[in-house]
Structure formats: C-alpha cells, structure tokens
CSV table of C-alpha atoms in Angstrom, one decimal:
chain,number,residue,atom,x,y,z
A,1,MET,CA,-0.2,-0.1,0.1
A,2,LEU,CA,2.1,3.0,1.1
A,3,ALA,CA,5.2,0.6,0.8
A,4,SER,CA,5.0,0.7,-2.6
A,5,HIS,CA,4.1,4.4,-2.6
A,6,LEU,CA,7.2,4.8,-1.1
A,7,THR,CA,9.0,2.9,-3.7
A,8,GLU,CA,7.3,4.9,-6.4
A,9,LYS,CA,8.6,8.1,-5.1
A,10,LEU,CA,12.1,6.9,-5.5
A,11,GLU,CA,11.7,5.1,-8.8
A,12,ILE,CA,10.4,6.6,-12.1
A,13,HIS,CA,8.8,3.0,-14.1
A,14,PHE,CA,7.0,3.8,-17.0
A,15,GLU,CA,5.6,1.2,-19.8
A,16,ILE,CA,4.2,1.5,-23.3
A,17,GLU,CA,3.1,-0.4,-26.0
A,18,ILE,CA,4.6,0.0,-29.6
A,19,ASN,CA,3.3,-1.4,-32.5
A,20,ALA,CA,6.4,-2.8,-34.2
A,21,PRO,CA,8.7,-5.8,-33.6
A,22,LEU,CA,10.9,-6.3,-31.2
A,23,SER,CA,14.2,-6.4,-33.7
A,24,LYS,CA,12.8,-2.2,-35.2
A,25,VAL,CA,12.2,-1.1,-31.3
A,26,TRP,CA,15.3,-3.0,-30.0
A,27,ALA,CA,17.3,-1.5,-33.4
A,28,MET,CA,15.9,1.5,-32.5
A,29,LEU,CA,16.7,1.5,-28.5
A,30,ALA,CA,20.1,0.0,-28.5
A,31,SER,CA,22.2,1.9,-31.7
A,32,LEU,CA,23.6,5.5,-31.8
A,33,GLU,CA,21.9,6.0,-35.4
A,34,GLY,CA,18.5,4.6,-34.1
A,35,MET,CA,19.1,7.1,-30.7
A,36,LYS,CA,19.8,9.5,-32.4
A,37,GLU,CA,15.8,9.7,-34.0
A,38,TRP,CA,14.1,10.1,-30.7
A,39,PHE,CA,16.2,10.0,-27.9
A,40,GLY,CA,18.5,13.3,-28.6
A,41,ARG,CA,20.7,14.4,-31.4
A,42,ASN,CA,24.0,14.9,-29.4
A,43,LEU,CA,24.7,11.6,-28.3
A,44,VAL,CA,27.2,9.4,-27.5
A,45,PHE,CA,26.7,5.7,-27.3
A,46,GLU,CA,29.0,2.4,-27.5
A,47,HIS,CA,27.2,-1.1,-28.0
A,48,LYS,CA,28.8,-2.8,-25.8
A,49,ILE,CA,28.5,-3.8,-21.8
A,50,GLY,CA,31.4,-0.8,-20.6
A,51,GLY,CA,30.7,1.3,-23.8
A,52,ARG,CA,30.3,5.0,-23.0
A,53,PHE,CA,26.8,7.4,-22.6
A,54,GLN,CA,26.7,10.7,-23.2
A,55,MET,CA,23.7,12.8,-24.0
A,56,GLU,CA,24.0,17.0,-24.0
A,57,GLY,CA,21.7,19.6,-24.9
A,58,GLU,CA,20.1,22.9,-24.1
A,59,LEU,CA,16.4,23.3,-23.3
A,60,PRO,CA,14.6,26.4,-23.9
A,61,GLY,CA,14.5,28.4,-20.5
A,62,GLU,CA,16.5,25.8,-18.9
A,63,GLY,CA,20.2,26.0,-20.2
A,64,PRO,CA,22.8,23.4,-21.7
A,65,TYR,CA,22.6,19.6,-19.8
A,66,LYS,CA,25.0,16.9,-20.0
A,67,PHE,CA,24.4,13.4,-18.9
A,68,THR,CA,27.2,10.7,-18.8
A,69,GLY,CA,27.3,7.3,-18.3
A,70,GLN,CA,28.2,3.4,-18.9
A,71,VAL,CA,26.2,0.6,-20.6
A,72,THR,CA,26.1,-2.5,-18.0
A,73,ASN,CA,23.7,-4.5,-19.7
A,74,LEU,CA,23.2,-5.5,-22.9
A,75,VAL,CA,20.8,-8.6,-24.3
A,76,PRO,CA,20.0,-8.0,-27.5
A,77,GLU,CA,16.0,-7.3,-28.4
A,78,SER,CA,15.6,-7.8,-24.5
A,79,GLU,CA,17.5,-5.7,-22.2
A,80,LEU,CA,19.7,-2.2,-22.2
A,81,ALA,CA,20.8,-0.9,-19.4
A,82,PHE,CA,23.3,2.1,-18.7
A,83,THR,CA,24.3,4.3,-15.5
A,84,TRP,CA,22.9,7.9,-15.9
A,85,LYS,CA,24.5,10.7,-14.1
A,86,SER,CA,24.1,14.5,-14.5
A,87,GLU,CA,27.4,16.3,-15.1
A,88,VAL,CA,26.1,20.2,-16.6
A,89,GLY,CA,22.3,21.0,-15.9
A,90,GLU,CA,21.9,21.0,-12.1
A,91,LYS,CA,23.4,23.2,-10.1
A,92,GLU,CA,26.0,20.8,-9.0
A,93,PRO,CA,27.2,17.3,-11.0
A,94,TRP,CA,25.5,14.6,-9.2
A,95,PRO,CA,27.5,12.9,-6.4
A,96,ALA,CA,26.7,9.2,-7.7
A,97,SER,CA,25.3,7.5,-10.6
A,98,THR,CA,22.0,6.1,-11.0
A,99,LEU,CA,20.6,3.4,-13.4
A,100,VAL,CA,18.4,3.6,-16.6
A,101,THR,CA,16.8,0.4,-17.8
A,102,PHE,CA,14.7,-0.1,-20.5
A,103,ARG,CA,13.2,-3.8,-21.3
A,104,LEU,CA,11.4,-5.4,-24.2
A,105,TYR,CA,8.7,-7.9,-24.4
A,106,PRO,CA,6.6,-9.7,-27.1
A,107,THR,CA,3.6,-8.8,-27.8
A,108,ALA,CA,0.4,-10.1,-30.5
A,109,ALA,CA,0.5,-6.1,-31.2
A,110,GLY,CA,4.2,-6.0,-31.4
A,111,THR,CA,6.5,-4.8,-28.0
A,112,ARG,CA,5.9,-3.9,-24.8
A,113,VAL,CA,8.7,-1.5,-23.6
A,114,THR,CA,9.4,-1.2,-19.9
A,115,LEU,CA,11.7,2.0,-18.4
A,116,ASP,CA,13.3,2.0,-14.9
A,117,HIS,CA,15.1,4.6,-13.6
A,118,THR,CA,16.1,3.8,-10.0
A,119,GLY,CA,18.9,4.2,-7.6
A,120,PHE,CA,18.2,8.1,-6.8
A,121,GLN,CA,18.6,7.2,-3.4
A,122,ALA,CA,22.6,7.0,-3.9
A,123,LEU,CA,22.6,10.9,-4.1
A,124,GLY,CA,21.1,11.2,-1.1
A,125,GLU,CA,23.5,8.9,0.5
A,126,ALA,CA,26.6,10.2,-1.1
A,127,LEU,CA,25.7,14.0,-0.2
A,128,ALA,CA,25.2,12.6,3.2
A,129,LYS,CA,28.3,10.9,3.3
A,130,SER,CA,30.2,14.1,1.9
A,131,GLY,CA,29.2,15.9,5.2
A,132,PHE,CA,27.9,18.7,3.3
A,133,GLU,CA,26.7,21.8,5.8
A,134,GLY,CA,25.2,24.5,5.9
A,135,HIS,CA,22.1,26.8,6.6
A,136,VAL,CA,18.5,24.9,6.5
A,137,GLN,CA,16.6,27.3,3.7
A,138,GLY,CA,12.7,26.9,2.7
A,139,TRP,CA,12.2,24.5,-0.3
A,140,THR,CA,11.7,26.4,-3.6
A,141,MET,CA,10.3,25.0,-6.6
A,142,SER,CA,13.2,25.1,-9.0
A,143,GLN,CA,13.6,21.4,-8.9
A,144,THR,CA,17.7,21.3,-8.8
A,145,LEU,CA,20.1,19.4,-7.1
A,146,GLN,CA,20.2,22.4,-4.3
A,147,GLU,CA,17.2,21.3,-3.3
A,148,LEU,CA,18.1,17.6,-3.0
A,149,LYS,CA,20.8,19.0,-0.8
A,150,GLN,CA,19.1,20.9,1.7
A,151,VAL,CA,16.7,17.9,2.2
A,152,VAL,CA,19.8,16.2,3.7
A,153,GLU,CA,20.9,19.6,5.3
A,154,ALA,CA,17.2,19.9,7.1
A,155,ALA,CA,17.7,16.1,8.0
A,156,SER,CA,21.5,16.8,9.8
B,1,MET,CA,24.3,12.5,11.0
B,2,ALA,CA,23.0,13.4,8.0
B,3,VAL,CA,20.0,11.2,6.7
B,4,SER,CA,18.3,12.2,3.4
B,5,ALA,CA,14.4,11.1,2.8
B,6,PHE,CA,16.1,9.1,-0.1
B,7,HIS,CA,18.0,7.1,2.3
B,8,ALA,CA,15.7,6.9,4.6
B,9,ILE,CA,13.2,5.3,2.7
B,10,ALA,CA,15.4,2.8,0.6
B,11,ASP,CA,15.1,0.3,3.3
B,12,PRO,CA,12.3,-2.2,3.2
B,13,THR,CA,12.0,-2.2,7.2
B,14,ARG,CA,12.0,1.4,7.2
B,15,ARG,CA,8.9,1.5,4.5
B,16,GLN,CA,7.3,-0.9,7.1
B,17,ILE,CA,7.5,1.5,9.7
B,18,LEU,CA,6.3,4.1,7.7
B,19,ASP,CA,3.3,2.0,6.7
B,20,LEU,CA,2.3,1.6,10.2
B,21,LEU,CA,2.5,5.0,11.2
B,22,ALA,CA,0.3,5.7,7.6
B,23,VAL,CA,-2.8,4.2,9.8
B,24,GLY,CA,-1.8,6.6,12.6
B,25,PRO,CA,0.3,7.6,15.6
B,26,GLN,CA,1.7,5.0,17.4
B,27,ARG,CA,3.5,3.8,20.6
B,28,ALA,CA,7.0,3.1,20.7
B,29,GLY,CA,6.0,-0.3,22.2
B,30,ASP,CA,3.5,-1.4,20.0
B,31,LEU,CA,5.6,0.0,17.3
B,32,ALA,CA,8.6,-2.3,18.3
B,33,ALA,CA,6.4,-5.2,18.9
B,34,SER,CA,5.0,-5.2,15.4
B,35,PHE,CA,8.4,-6.9,14.3
B,36,ARG,CA,8.7,-9.9,15.5
B,37,ARG,CA,12.1,-11.3,13.3
B,38,ILE,CA,13.5,-7.6,14.4
B,39,SER,CA,15.6,-7.1,17.3
B,40,ARG,CA,14.2,-3.9,19.6
B,41,PRO,CA,17.6,-2.2,19.4
B,42,ALA,CA,17.4,-2.8,15.3
B,43,VAL,CA,13.8,-1.0,15.6
B,44,SER,CA,15.5,1.5,17.6
B,45,LYS,CA,17.8,2.8,15.0
B,46,HIS,CA,15.3,2.3,12.0
B,47,LEU,CA,13.5,4.8,14.2
B,48,ARG,CA,16.6,7.0,14.4
B,49,VAL,CA,17.0,7.2,11.0
B,50,LEU,CA,13.6,8.2,10.1
B,51,ARG,CA,13.6,10.8,12.7
B,52,GLY,CA,16.9,12.2,11.3
B,53,SER,CA,15.4,12.4,8.1
B,54,ARG,CA,12.2,14.3,9.7
B,55,LEU,CA,9.8,11.9,8.2
B,56,ILE,CA,8.7,10.6,11.4
B,57,LEU,CA,8.0,12.9,14.8
B,58,GLN,CA,8.5,11.3,18.4
B,59,GLU,CA,6.2,12.6,20.7
B,60,ARG,CA,5.8,12.5,24.5
B,61,ARG,CA,2.4,12.1,25.8
B,62,GLY,CA,2.5,11.6,29.7
B,63,ARG,CA,4.6,8.8,30.2
B,64,GLU,CA,4.8,6.9,26.7
B,65,LEU,CA,6.6,7.8,23.6
B,66,TRP,CA,4.8,7.9,20.2
B,67,TYR,CA,5.6,8.1,16.9
B,68,ARG,CA,3.6,9.9,13.9
B,69,LEU,CA,4.3,10.3,10.1
B,70,ASP,CA,5.4,13.6,8.7
B,71,PRO,CA,4.7,13.3,4.5
B,72,MET,CA,6.8,16.4,4.1
B,73,PRO,CA,10.2,15.0,3.2
B,74,LEU,CA,8.2,12.8,0.8
B,75,SER,CA,6.9,15.2,-1.1
B,76,GLN,CA,10.1,17.0,-1.7
B,77,VAL,CA,11.4,13.8,-3.2
B,78,GLU,CA,8.3,13.9,-5.3
B,79,THR,CA,8.8,17.5,-6.7
B,80,TRP,CA,12.6,16.9,-7.7
B,81,LEU,CA,12.1,13.5,-9.7
B,82,SER,CA,8.9,14.8,-11.1
B,83,LYS,CA,11.4,16.4,-13.6
B,84,TYR,CA,13.1,12.9,-14.4
B,85,ARG,CA,9.7,11.8,-14.6
B,86,ASP,CA,8.5,14.2,-17.2
B,87,PHE,CA,11.4,13.6,-19.7
B,88,TRP,CA,10.9,10.0,-19.4
B,89,GLN,CA,7.6,10.1,-20.6
B,90,ASN,CA,8.3,12.2,-23.5
B,91,LYS,CA,11.3,10.4,-24.5
B,92,LEU,CA,9.0,6.9,-24.6
B,93,GLU,CA,6.6,8.4,-26.6
B,94,ASP,CA,9.2,10.0,-28.9
B,95,LEU,CA,10.5,6.2,-29.5
B,96,LYS,CA,6.9,5.0,-30.1
B,97,LYS,CA,6.5,7.2,-33.2
B,98,ALA,CA,10.0,6.6,-34.2
B,99,ALA,CA,9.6,2.8,-34.1
B,100,GLU,CA,6.3,3.0,-35.7
B,101,LYS,CA,7.1,5.3,-38.6
C-alpha cells in the first residue's frame, strides 16, 4: 500500500505499447543511429557492455544539460541498461550515478517497452557522506540538486 | 548524522514502519512489538534514521513515547523527481513514434 507508494516516489517506472516488432524497437533503442531519431541528436553511445553513454543539449529557458554513463547490460532484443549521472544542468554534478534500464517484451501487437530509472537514493547517501553543511533553507520549486542538498541539510 | 529522505526510505523495514504509522500514531512499544523478527535495538536504530530524515516525529504523551508520520520530506523528493518523470514519459512517446514510422 504505502510501501509501494514510497518505492514509486524513489523510482521512475513507465511502460509503453509499441506497434512494431521487437527487432525494430531494439534497433531504435540500442544503436546510435536509432537513438538519434528519438532520444537526442548530440549523443555518444557505444553498443557494448562498458561502452560510453553521453547526452548533451540545451533546454529552452533552462540552459545546457549533460548526462554521462556507461552501458552495464546489453541483451539483444531484451534489455539495455546504462548508468546515468548529471554533469551539467543541475546546480552541481551529481555525486553518484543512477541506473536506467529498458526492457522489451513481445506482445500480440508488437512490443511492450518498460523503463526503470532507479538508484536515486545513492545521491542522497553520497551527499550525506560528503558531510555537506550549511543553513537549512526553505524548499523552493526550481527542482535542482540544490533542493536535494537542502533535504539532506534539513535532516542533519 | 545527516540522513536524506532518499536513504531513509530505501530500506524495506523503514518503509514498513512508515506503513504502520500511515494508519495513525503509534506507541514506541507497540511499534517495536510489530516486528517479531527484528530486535528492539534494531527497530530503535531504524526509528533514529527516520527521525533524522524528519519522516517521523517523536512525541511524549505523559509517560509514553509516540511516533507519527510527517509526509513533508516525501513530497520534496517527489517534486525533485518529477522533472525526470516528465523527461522519460516524453522520450518513450518519441521512441514509440520513431519505431512506428
């Protein structure tokens, strides 16, 4: 009940049904050429375990962003996982990496894709360990790492 | 000790404690008795972590110690994560469009 609700607050999970065969979805998902069609134009993606991932861009009104990571799992037509760490865009680079996992399942109509973005608690743990100190300030809505820091500060 | 709400709710026992407190405030003794497989000192340690993250509050009522839930730090976590939630939702829709072309 609440426990699953709490887990939902710590993790991101989405599912989407796609009317295309596994092989086509996998090609879109796990190749640099495919990813450029939907994920972003300024990408680095090395199709191998341990391969580099990088995504850069600029959001109107929010400024530049950059995420980096490493491919941790690659099972053809089944699973792609890579780490995900903000380097630019938040007020400070993230002190730890999170994990993004895509899974593909065949369906009658085509393919179901699930996305999980997990490991956000590692950011809180790393900040707590870094011994960040400062004044406890009110929560603002600008949704940046600064606010996450304030959660840690408020808890210290 | 600095403990973030992320860290606090990452542990299943602590989520279970929050579950129990979601129903209503509980006496410290009743709370510890709900966990038969976990020692009282271990439950106390989890309660300290939850108090450190301000997810629960301790109150003394007469001679008894009570705990109650404070959901505020959780809404802060949710607000921060919502940017990434929106991001992935949009990306999955873009993947669908690209694959169905």
